Structure formats: structure tokens, C-alpha cells
Tab-separated table of C-alpha atoms in Angstrom:
chain	number	residue	atom	x	y	z
A	149	MET	CA	-47.532	-54.098	8.013
A	150	LYS	CA	-47.471	-52.005	11.196
A	151	ARG	CA	-44.559	-50.775	10.448
A	152	LEU	CA	-45.424	-49.404	7.182
A	153	ALA	CA	-48.696	-47.693	8.654
A	154	CYS	CA	-46.359	-45.823	11.016
A	155	VAL	CA	-44.369	-44.631	8.240
A	156	TYR	CA	-47.201	-43.612	6.301
A	157	ILE	CA	-48.585	-41.955	9.092
A	158	MET	CA	-45.048	-40.091	10.051
A	159	SER	CA	-44.741	-39.003	6.733
A	160	ALA	CA	-48.552	-37.463	6.594
A	161	LEU	CA	-47.689	-35.459	9.703
A	162	LEU	CA	-44.297	-33.965	8.629
A	163	GLY	CA	-46.693	-32.884	5.366
A	164	ALA	CA	-48.950	-31.165	7.199
A	165	CYS	CA	-46.272	-29.573	9.307
A	166	SER	CA	-44.235	-27.979	6.149
A	167	ARG	CA	-47.928	-26.917	4.813
A	168	SER	CA	-48.901	-24.845	7.856
A	169	SER	CA	-46.657	-21.904	8.966
A	170	ASP	CA	-46.631	-19.796	11.884
A	171	PRO	CA	-48.494	-16.355	12.296
A	172	PRO	CA	-46.042	-13.208	12.118
A	173	VAL	CA	-45.274	-11.424	15.315
A	174	LEU	CA	-47.205	-8.254	15.159
A	175	GLU	CA	-46.169	-5.017	17.117
A	176	THR	CA	-48.665	-1.608	17.638
A	177	VAL	CA	-46.375	1.228	16.993
A	178	THR	CA	-46.940	3.892	19.767
A	179	ALA	CA	-45.839	6.983	20.425
A	180	GLY	CA	-44.082	7.803	23.904
A	181	PRO	CA	-41.167	8.525	26.314
A	182	VAL	CA	-38.244	6.762	24.663
A	183	VAL	CA	-34.487	6.215	25.997
A	184	LEU	CA	-32.256	4.501	23.673
A	185	SER	CA	-28.722	3.590	25.512
A	186	LEU	CA	-25.527	1.880	25.321
A	187	ARG	CA	-24.067	0.188	27.787
A	188	ALA	CA	-20.425	0.347	28.175
A	189	GLN	CA	-17.611	-0.617	31.128
A	190	GLY	CA	-14.583	0.975	32.053
A	191	GLU	CA	-12.523	2.434	34.957
A	192	LEU	CA	-11.726	5.375	36.941
A	193	LYS	CA	-8.365	7.232	35.689
A	194	SER	CA	-6.763	10.438	36.367
A	195	ALA	CA	-7.086	13.513	33.956
A	196	SER	CA	-3.206	14.331	34.686
A	197	ALA	CA	-1.201	11.461	36.158
A	198	ALA	CA	2.430	12.718	36.859
A	199	PRO	CA	4.844	9.771	35.916
A	200	LEU	CA	7.372	8.341	38.230
A	201	ALA	CA	10.769	7.198	36.699
A	202	VAL	CA	13.577	4.865	38.309
A	203	PRO	CA	15.998	8.039	38.993
A	204	GLY	CA	19.768	8.291	38.014
A	205	PRO	CA	21.168	9.151	34.626
A	206	GLN	CA	20.230	7.285	31.529
A	207	TRP	CA	20.993	3.417	31.665
A	208	ALA	CA	22.367	3.504	34.985
A	209	GLN	CA	21.620	0.043	36.819
A	210	ARG	CA	19.632	0.295	40.033
A	211	GLN	CA	18.639	-2.140	42.470
A	212	LEU	CA	15.152	-1.509	44.438
A	213	VAL	CA	15.712	-1.783	48.175
A	214	TRP	CA	12.281	-0.543	49.326
A	215	ALA	CA	9.124	0.821	48.256
A	216	VAL	CA	5.569	1.554	49.183
A	217	ALA	CA	2.733	-1.226	48.764
A	218	ASP	CA	1.051	-0.531	45.386
A	219	GLY	CA	-2.053	1.374	45.884
A	220	SER	CA	-1.188	3.339	48.950
A	221	TRP	CA	-2.058	7.192	49.549
A	222	VAL	CA	1.095	9.212	49.744
A	223	LYS	CA	1.881	12.759	50.684
A	224	GLN	CA	3.773	15.478	48.748
A	225	GLY	CA	7.509	14.986	49.552
A	226	GLU	CA	7.166	11.751	51.054
A	227	VAL	CA	9.214	8.922	50.112
A	228	VAL	CA	7.988	6.105	48.081
A	229	ALA	CA	10.833	4.142	46.816
A	230	ARG	CA	14.531	3.732	47.502
A	231	PHE	CA	17.041	2.177	45.524
A	232	ALA	CA	20.995	0.966	45.582
A	233	ALA	CA	23.542	1.366	42.831
A	234	PRO	CA	26.605	-0.875	43.613
A	235	GLN	CA	28.251	-0.594	40.205
A	236	SER	CA	27.787	3.022	40.492
A	237	LYS	CA	29.257	3.038	44.019
A	238	LEU	CA	32.580	0.821	42.595
A	239	GLN	CA	32.681	3.229	39.847
A	240	LEU	CA	33.337	6.336	42.054
A	241	SER	CA	35.987	4.319	43.863
A	242	ASP	CA	37.785	3.747	40.643
A	243	ALA	CA	37.478	7.178	39.364
A	244	LEU	CA	38.861	8.603	43.159
A	245	LEU	CA	41.772	6.248	42.522
A	246	ASP	CA	42.416	7.456	39.431
A	247	LEU	CA	42.591	10.871	40.459
A	248	GLN	CA	44.762	10.220	43.234
A	249	ARG	CA	47.274	8.634	40.648
A	250	ASN	CA	46.770	11.599	38.539
A	251	ALA	CA	47.556	14.145	40.844
A	252	LEU	CA	50.594	12.141	41.865
A	253	ALA	CA	51.677	11.710	37.951
A	254	PHE	CA	51.218	15.483	37.679
A	255	ALA	CA	53.419	16.434	40.663
A	256	GLY	CA	56.022	14.010	39.507
A	257	LYS	CA	56.339	15.527	36.313
A	258	ARG	CA	56.188	19.138	37.273
A	259	GLN	CA	59.251	18.217	39.217
A	260	GLU	CA	60.999	16.459	36.625
A	261	LEU	CA	60.686	19.511	33.934
A	262	ASP	CA	61.611	21.786	37.231
A	263	VAL	CA	64.795	19.745	37.222
A	264	THR	CA	65.580	19.454	33.589
A	265	ARG	CA	64.888	23.233	33.355
A	266	ASP	CA	67.268	24.307	36.268
A	267	LYS	CA	69.843	21.655	35.081
A	268	LEU	CA	69.641	23.583	31.825
A	269	GLY	CA	70.201	26.488	32.860
A	270	VAL	CA	73.241	25.933	34.885
A	271	ASP	CA	74.757	24.129	31.469
A	272	ILE	CA	73.751	27.175	29.702
A	273	ALA	CA	75.193	29.508	32.133
A	274	GLN	CA	78.246	27.808	32.212
A	275	VAL	CA	78.734	27.546	28.397
A	276	ASP	CA	77.791	31.291	28.392
A	277	GLY	CA	80.775	31.967	30.625
A	278	GLU	CA	82.948	29.727	28.754
A	279	LEU	CA	82.247	31.374	25.480
A	280	ALA	CA	82.625	34.596	26.741
A	281	ILE	CA	86.279	33.624	27.782
A	282	ALA	CA	86.854	31.560	24.363
A	283	GLN	CA	86.079	34.739	22.811
A	284	ARG	CA	88.095	37.068	24.526
A	285	TYR	CA	91.163	34.814	23.963
A	286	ALA	CA	90.189	34.375	20.238
A	287	ASN	CA	90.089	37.774	19.609
A	288	ALA	CA	93.593	38.519	20.860
A	289	SER	CA	96.566	39.663	19.420
A	290	GLU	CA	99.475	37.155	18.304
A	291	LEU	CA	101.642	39.469	20.671
A	292	ALA	CA	99.772	38.741	23.535
A	293	LEU	CA	99.626	34.918	23.360
A	294	ALA	CA	101.193	32.482	21.385
A	295	ARG	CA	99.314	31.473	17.949
A	296	ASP	CA	98.699	27.673	19.280
A	297	ALA	CA	96.867	29.195	22.526
A	298	ILE	CA	94.848	31.091	19.819
A	299	LEU	CA	93.641	28.506	17.706
A	300	ASP	CA	92.725	26.332	20.571
A	301	ALA	CA	90.682	29.593	21.755
A	302	VAL	CA	88.943	29.595	18.536
A	303	GLN	CA	88.230	26.145	18.382
A	304	ASP	CA	86.702	26.393	21.962
A	305	GLU	CA	84.942	29.066	20.728
A	306	HIS	CA	83.008	27.388	18.059
A	307	PHE	CA	82.408	24.127	20.044
A	308	LEU	CA	80.936	26.245	22.849
A	309	GLY	CA	78.906	28.169	20.302
A	310	VAL	CA	77.344	25.009	18.842
A	311	LYS	CA	76.760	23.659	22.619
A	312	GLN	CA	75.108	26.700	23.725
A	313	ASN	CA	72.587	26.492	20.460
A	314	VAL	CA	72.074	22.762	21.315
A	315	LEU	CA	71.337	23.581	24.838
A	316	GLY	CA	68.776	26.436	23.614
A	317	TRP	CA	67.347	24.149	21.589
A	318	GLN	CA	66.930	21.395	24.616
A	319	GLN	CA	65.178	24.216	26.905
A	320	ARG	CA	62.913	25.470	24.037
A	321	THR	CA	61.730	21.634	23.281
A	322	GLY	CA	62.111	20.221	26.686
A	323	SER	CA	59.600	23.420	27.424
A	324	GLU	CA	56.990	22.530	24.828
A	325	ARG	CA	57.303	18.794	25.810
A	326	GLY	CA	56.728	19.556	29.225
A	327	LYS	CA	53.548	21.753	28.368
A	328	ALA	CA	52.151	18.866	26.276
A	329	GLU	CA	52.902	16.311	28.799
A	330	LEU	CA	51.138	18.433	31.567
A	331	ALA	CA	48.042	19.048	29.311
A	332	LEU	CA	47.763	15.302	28.817
A	333	LEU	CA	47.932	14.744	32.598
A	334	ASP	CA	45.658	17.681	33.037
A	335	ALA	CA	42.787	16.454	30.416
A	336	GLN	CA	42.877	12.794	31.996
A	337	ARG	CA	42.468	14.829	35.484
A	338	ALA	CA	39.335	16.439	34.216
A	339	THR	CA	37.905	13.208	32.325
A	340	ASN	CA	38.206	11.298	35.904
A	341	GLN	CA	36.590	14.584	37.691
A	342	VAL	CA	33.819	14.229	35.277
A	343	THR	CA	33.279	10.768	36.129
A	344	ALA	CA	33.517	11.269	39.600
A	345	ASP	CA	31.035	13.853	39.691
A	346	GLN	CA	28.838	11.630	37.575
A	347	ARG	CA	28.870	8.612	39.803
A	348	ARG	CA	28.245	11.330	42.952
A	349	ALA	CA	25.328	12.472	41.181
A	350	ASP	CA	24.221	9.314	40.114
A	351	LEU	CA	24.413	7.998	43.766
A	352	GLU	CA	22.480	10.736	45.421
A	353	ALA	CA	19.580	10.076	43.158
A	354	LEU	CA	18.417	6.753	44.657
A	355	GLU	CA	14.910	8.052	46.066
A	356	ILE	CA	11.859	8.747	44.697
A	357	ARG	CA	9.555	11.464	46.079
A	358	ALA	CA	5.765	12.019	45.583
A	359	PRO	CA	5.432	15.405	43.812
A	360	HIS	CA	2.169	16.038	45.474
A	361	ASP	CA	-0.872	13.937	47.362
A	362	GLY	CA	-2.051	11.224	45.625
A	363	LEU	CA	-2.690	7.213	45.264
A	364	LEU	CA	0.699	5.589	43.982
A	365	LEU	CA	0.132	3.111	41.275
A	366	LEU	CA	2.994	1.032	40.583
A	367	LYS	CA	3.790	0.552	36.485
A	368	ALA	CA	3.906	-3.142	35.015
A	369	ASP	CA	6.566	-3.673	32.480
A	370	TRP	CA	6.088	-5.226	29.162
A	371	SER	CA	5.699	-8.804	30.788
A	372	GLY	CA	3.126	-7.432	32.979
A	373	GLU	CA	5.019	-7.890	36.351
A	374	LYS	CA	5.192	-4.846	38.355
A	375	PRO	CA	8.305	-3.617	40.378
A	376	ARG	CA	9.644	-5.553	43.530
A	377	VAL	CA	11.988	-5.468	46.265
A	378	GLY	CA	15.068	-6.852	44.897
A	379	SER	CA	14.459	-6.233	41.181
A	380	ALA	CA	17.233	-4.764	38.868
A	381	MET	CA	15.826	-1.429	37.094
A	382	TRP	CA	17.306	0.720	34.872
A	383	ALA	CA	17.363	4.754	35.480
A	384	GLY	CA	14.713	6.742	33.413
A	385	ASN	CA	12.246	3.425	33.118
A	386	ALA	CA	8.916	3.919	34.213
A	387	PHE	CA	8.213	2.790	37.814
A	388	ALA	CA	4.803	4.255	38.847
A	389	THR	CA	2.047	7.040	38.435
A	390	LEU	CA	0.710	9.513	40.673
A	391	PRO	CA	-2.782	10.302	39.527
A	392	ASP	CA	-3.972	13.791	40.361
A	393	THR	CA	-7.309	12.491	42.004
A	394	SER	CA	-8.394	16.713	42.282
A	395	SER	CA	-9.379	15.710	38.447
A	396	MET	CA	-10.464	12.355	37.568
A	397	GLU	CA	-12.363	10.969	34.532
A	398	ALA	CA	-13.902	7.314	33.634
A	399	GLU	CA	-12.082	6.210	30.594
A	400	LEU	CA	-14.820	3.451	29.018
A	401	TYR	CA	-14.800	0.869	25.921
A	402	LEU	CA	-17.669	-0.712	23.692
A	403	PRO	CA	-17.325	-3.005	21.106
A	404	GLN	CA	-16.810	-1.528	17.570
A	405	THR	CA	-20.060	-3.386	16.193
A	406	GLN	CA	-21.874	-1.182	18.945
A	407	SER	CA	-20.096	1.892	19.169
A	408	GLU	CA	-22.276	3.464	16.203
A	409	GLY	CA	-23.651	6.804	17.303
A	410	VAL	CA	-20.961	7.774	20.225
A	411	LYS	CA	-19.736	11.349	20.108
A	412	ILE	CA	-18.661	14.116	22.373
A	413	GLY	CA	-21.378	15.473	24.141
A	414	LEU	CA	-24.025	12.866	24.633
A	415	ALA	CA	-24.933	12.451	28.265
A	416	ILE	CA	-23.830	9.415	30.199
A	417	GLU	CA	-24.677	7.789	33.325
A	418	LEU	CA	-21.878	6.383	35.676
A	419	SER	CA	-21.763	4.282	38.628
A	420	PRO	CA	-19.212	2.133	40.340
A	421	VAL	CA	-19.567	-1.729	39.592
A	422	GLY	CA	-21.686	-3.247	42.193
A	423	ALA	CA	-23.079	0.205	43.650
A	424	PRO	CA	-25.715	1.136	41.135
A	425	GLY	CA	-27.113	3.694	43.941
A	426	GLU	CA	-23.925	5.869	43.633
A	427	LYS	CA	-25.194	7.058	39.956
A	428	ILE	CA	-24.004	10.536	38.316
A	429	ASP	CA	-24.699	12.463	35.425
A	430	SER	CA	-21.694	13.295	33.054
A	431	THR	CA	-21.100	13.716	29.143
A	432	ILE	CA	-18.677	12.454	27.076
A	433	SER	CA	-15.646	14.504	26.649
A	434	TRP	CA	-13.112	12.627	24.203
A	435	VAL	CA	-13.863	9.818	21.551
A	436	ALA	CA	-11.032	7.885	20.369
A	437	ALA	CA	-10.511	8.477	16.293
A	438	ALA	CA	-10.287	4.657	15.639
A	439	ALA	CA	-11.110	1.425	17.368
A	440	ALA	CA	-8.500	-0.509	18.618
A	441	PRO	CA	-7.818	-4.068	20.317
A	442	ARG	CA	-7.200	-3.974	23.938
A	443	GLY	CA	-4.728	-6.846	24.396
A	444	ARG	CA	-2.688	-9.240	22.227
A	445	GLU	CA	-4.956	-11.935	23.461
A	446	SER	CA	-8.125	-11.080	21.080
A	447	PRO	CA	-8.337	-9.185	18.272
A	448	VAL	CA	-11.901	-7.661	18.513
A	449	LYS	CA	-11.635	-3.995	18.528
A	450	PHE	CA	-13.118	-1.447	21.184
A	451	LEU	CA	-13.886	2.520	20.687
A	452	SER	CA	-12.467	3.937	23.982
A	453	PHE	CA	-13.932	7.297	25.142
A	454	LYS	CA	-13.846	9.353	28.509
A	455	ALA	CA	-16.190	11.386	30.490
A	456	PRO	CA	-15.274	13.736	33.834
A	457	VAL	CA	-16.323	12.841	37.171
A	458	PRO	CA	-16.944	15.754	39.247
A	459	ALA	CA	-14.584	16.445	42.219
A	460	ALA	CA	-17.677	16.820	44.547
A	461	SER	CA	-18.861	13.039	43.636
A	462	LEU	CA	-15.412	11.838	44.166
A	463	ALA	CA	-15.514	13.408	47.959
A	464	ARG	CA	-18.844	12.020	48.011
A	465	TYR	CA	-18.315	8.619	47.374
A	466	HIS	CA	-14.456	7.984	47.975
A	467	TRP	CA	-13.868	6.889	44.659
A	468	ALA	CA	-10.599	5.773	43.921
A	469	PRO	CA	-8.396	5.617	40.536
A	470	GLY	CA	-8.800	2.010	38.837
A	471	GLN	CA	-12.403	1.433	40.180
A	472	ARG	CA	-14.481	-0.515	37.802
A	473	PHE	CA	-17.624	1.545	36.440
A	474	ASP	CA	-20.487	1.083	34.469
A	475	ALA	CA	-21.856	3.422	32.169
A	476	HIS	CA	-24.989	4.053	30.134
A	477	VAL	CA	-24.488	6.366	26.761
A	478	ILE	CA	-28.004	7.991	26.260
A	479	LEU	CA	-28.101	8.020	22.451
A	480	LEU	CA	-31.725	9.189	22.541
A	481	ARG	CA	-33.972	10.681	25.603
A	482	ALA	CA	-37.596	11.986	24.274
A	483	ASP	CA	-40.498	12.758	25.836
A	484	LYS	CA	-42.538	11.406	22.588
A	485	ALA	CA	-41.009	9.383	19.858
A	486	ILE	CA	-41.528	6.061	17.640
A	487	THR	CA	-39.539	3.519	17.768
A	488	VAL	CA	-39.258	0.209	16.044
A	489	PRO	CA	-37.253	-3.038	16.881
A	490	ASN	CA	-34.363	-3.219	14.714
A	491	VAL	CA	-35.509	-6.803	13.783
A	492	ALA	CA	-37.999	-5.289	11.939
A	493	VAL	CA	-35.941	-3.360	9.727
A	494	ARG	CA	-34.864	-4.048	6.669
A	495	SER	CA	-32.760	-2.367	4.058
A	496	GLN	CA	-33.782	-2.545	0.390
A	497	GLY	CA	-31.678	-0.463	-2.170
A	498	GLY	CA	-30.276	1.563	0.543
A	499	ASN	CA	-33.971	2.265	2.111
A	500	ALA	CA	-34.887	1.285	5.357
A	501	GLN	CA	-38.362	-0.384	5.067
A	502	VAL	CA	-40.530	-2.245	7.690
A	503	SER	CA	-43.523	-4.894	7.022
A	504	LEU	CA	-47.219	-3.055	7.883
A	505	MET	CA	-50.010	-5.194	8.362
A	506	ALA	CA	-53.224	-3.885	6.284
A	507	ASP	CA	-56.203	-5.999	5.636
A	508	GLY	CA	-54.483	-9.114	7.078
A	509	HIS	CA	-51.337	-8.718	4.567
A	510	ALA	CA	-48.251	-7.465	5.057
A	511	VAL	CA	-46.963	-4.297	2.441
A	512	GLU	CA	-44.070	-3.135	2.437
A	513	ARG	CA	-43.560	0.878	3.771
A	514	SER	CA	-40.485	2.785	3.469
A	515	VAL	CA	-39.379	4.759	6.881
A	516	GLN	CA	-36.920	7.362	7.830
A	517	LEU	CA	-34.776	6.271	10.601
A	518	GLY	CA	-33.274	8.637	13.138
A	519	VAL	CA	-31.091	7.277	16.220
A	520	ARG	CA	-30.250	3.678	16.143
A	521	GLY	CA	-30.225	1.995	19.294
A	522	PRO	CA	-28.697	-1.701	19.888
A	523	SER	CA	-32.219	-3.298	19.854
A	524	ARG	CA	-34.646	-0.295	18.798
A	525	SER	CA	-34.378	2.588	16.434
A	526	GLN	CA	-36.385	5.774	16.468
A	527	VAL	CA	-38.405	6.727	13.300
A	528	LEU	CA	-38.658	10.028	12.038
A	529	SER	CA	-41.540	9.527	9.072
A	530	GLY	CA	-43.440	6.623	7.615
A	531	LEU	CA	-45.392	5.381	10.481
A	532	THR	CA	-47.777	6.768	13.009
A	533	ALA	CA	-49.236	5.606	16.144
A	534	ARG	CA	-51.874	2.397	16.056
A	535	ASP	CA	-49.697	1.398	13.005
A	536	ARG	CA	-49.264	-2.799	13.135
A	537	ILE	CA	-45.771	-3.955	12.085
A	538	ALA	CA	-44.519	-7.584	11.641
A	539	VAL	CA	-41.380	-7.998	13.589
A	540	LEU	CA	-41.036	-11.539	12.867
A	541	GLY	CA	-42.348	-14.136	10.179
A	542	ALA	CA	-43.808	-11.776	7.860
A	543	GLU	CA	-41.760	-12.011	4.609
A	544	SER	CA	-43.755	-15.197	3.181
A	545	GLU	CA	-46.913	-12.733	3.774
A	546	ILE	CA	-45.612	-9.534	2.390
A	547	ALA	CA	-47.739	-8.144	-0.550
A	548	LYS	CA	-45.044	-6.322	-2.985
A	549	PRO	CA	-46.154	-4.030	-5.767
A	550	ALA	CA	-46.964	-5.688	-8.930
A	551	LYS	CA	-44.395	-5.247	-11.407
A	552	PRO	CA	-45.570	-2.504	-14.590
């Protein structure tokens, strides 16, 4: 019986609770000074940062042997990194050795051609003399020489004429062939010389110097690793950046869901994280065309935008690139305006409506909204000061107009 009594009492209490409802949360509309803002975070960057790449011709291999520490202040012309190129040094030695071999081969070939040309010249001169003698005797009369001697001279003339033509052909072809062989050796020499010059230039490009004063920031590779002594690198790859500290800007980010209303020209208040007293005023100078994820770990999209930082503030507070910043984007600053909580606004057929309390009941009231902030929105028309609106819990008490 006791258990049944307890069950009955509990059921009665639950029924009483279900029949009761909490009163709606009300707010009295006021008109006064209003500031609607968004809070963003980002970091200080240079508007123009000089990229520093690994020196040398494209795809030449390098080994880092020394570099200034990341975040070090460097002066213009100062060496910030040194590299070694053992492979290029070996290639230069091979190219110089090939040049010496080519020079020896060229000199040997020229000497061989000179000897061959001189020998052919001697043979041709000897044949010319013998041919002249043979021609003289071949044309002699039978009274001067015996018939057998004349016939021998005629045969000698024919043989010597053929030999003269052969020697002339050898001289011509030997000269052309020699020129071709010398041209080939000369082309090989030019190729070896180009290789040697490239390797010399490669070995001369083993230092990085600062193009201007600034704070050196080492560049991380695709895996997030920054250059370290002993690392193998390729010429042309990014090594570091040297921001121009005379022109700085804050690059800021907002989640896409909170970025409505951000546009160029809006006022913005900037201060370093942890130092709210170092606050300056600026304006948004650039807004990204679309929101995008900031990393591969999260699909959340952020809208990025930038605001310049005056040089006087940089010198006064000694801010440095990479420093984290807080920002308040001023969506609306008015001396007198009406705002309502966003939770009190409903959309009905594309129109904004609020619940206005009248005679103890909530009635729908259409309003025209202006600037929408993260928690409150500006009301341009539809409400006046001292109106009372329901913020929460008025849905069950709304007196809707009767249907015709």
C-alpha cells in the first residue's frame, strides 16, 4: 500500500509539472550607444617578404653546413647560410680532366694530320717529277730511243698519272676527314668547358646573403620540418623568408559561420595576445574571396582578411613578425540605435519577426534588421524604445492573427 501511495503522489506531481510552464524571458527595448563586433585572431606578417631560396642552378644538390638561428635579426648583405656541394666538386674535377684529355687528343690528331699531309706532299712531288720524265721520254722519236724504251716510258706515264690522281684524292679526303675529326674534338672540348663553367658557378653559389635588414624566418617543407645543419637540399627550393619590417600587416581568421558582414573598410582594433594595453586602430584592407580550411587536420573553413599596422606602432611596441594578435572587427558603432538578441529573432517567409508583449500576450511583429552581430542585431524599423519583447519561452503564448 505504501508503494502504491508513493507512485500515486509521484504521478500527481509530474502531472502538475507538465501542466505548468515557465514565464517567458522578456527584454525592454532601449535606444542607446551600440557597438557590434567580431573577435578574430591571427598573426603579424610582412606585407612584402623577400623569399630566400637555396642557391645554385636548378636541381643542384646542396648540403647545409651553417645557418643563423630561426628568428634572428640580420643586416643587409650579411651571410645567413652556407652550403657545401661535394657532388658538384667531383663533377668539376671530371670536367677538367676531360678538358685535358681533349686537349691531348686534339694536339695528337693535328700532329697526325700534319705528318700525313707532309708525306702526301712528298709523294705527290716525287710523282710529279717522275711523270714529267716519263712524259718526255714517251713523246720522244724512235730515232732518239729504242722502241722498247719508248713503250716503257708510255706505261710509266699512265701509271704515274693514275698514282698522281690517287694521291690527290687522298690529300683531299684526308683534309676533309681531318677537319671533321678536329671539329668533333672541338665540340667535345666546348661541351666539357660548359660543364666546367657550370660547376664553377655552382661552387661559387654556396652562400645566402640578406637582401635587406629584417627578421629571418626559416621555411618549413611539406612535412613541417625546417632546415637543419647537415640536411640535403636542392637548389631553387625555398629556404627562408626575410620580411620587410617597414611594411607590416595583421593576417586574421574567422570561422566561416561568424564571418558574415566582414568587408574591406571596416574598422578594426588590434592588440597582441596577452597585451591588451598595446591596442591600435586600423581598417580591413583585404578580404579573401572565399573561406578555406587552414590545415589538413580539420575541415572547418575560415575566412582570412588583413589589416595594415602603422610603422609608428611597430617602432613603439617593438612588435615582430609571427607575433599572435587579437582583433575586434567593428561591424557597427552608433551613438543611438536599437538592438535585439539574435535568439529573439525568427524568420517567417523570409521576413524577420520578434514576439512583442502586449496586454499580457505575445504577438508577432515584423522588423527590419540592419547589421547582424554574433549575439545581437540592429533593428532599423518595427520597434520603438520601451517595447517589451520575448527573448525565450513565448512560442506557446503568441497570439497569431485569425485566418480569414
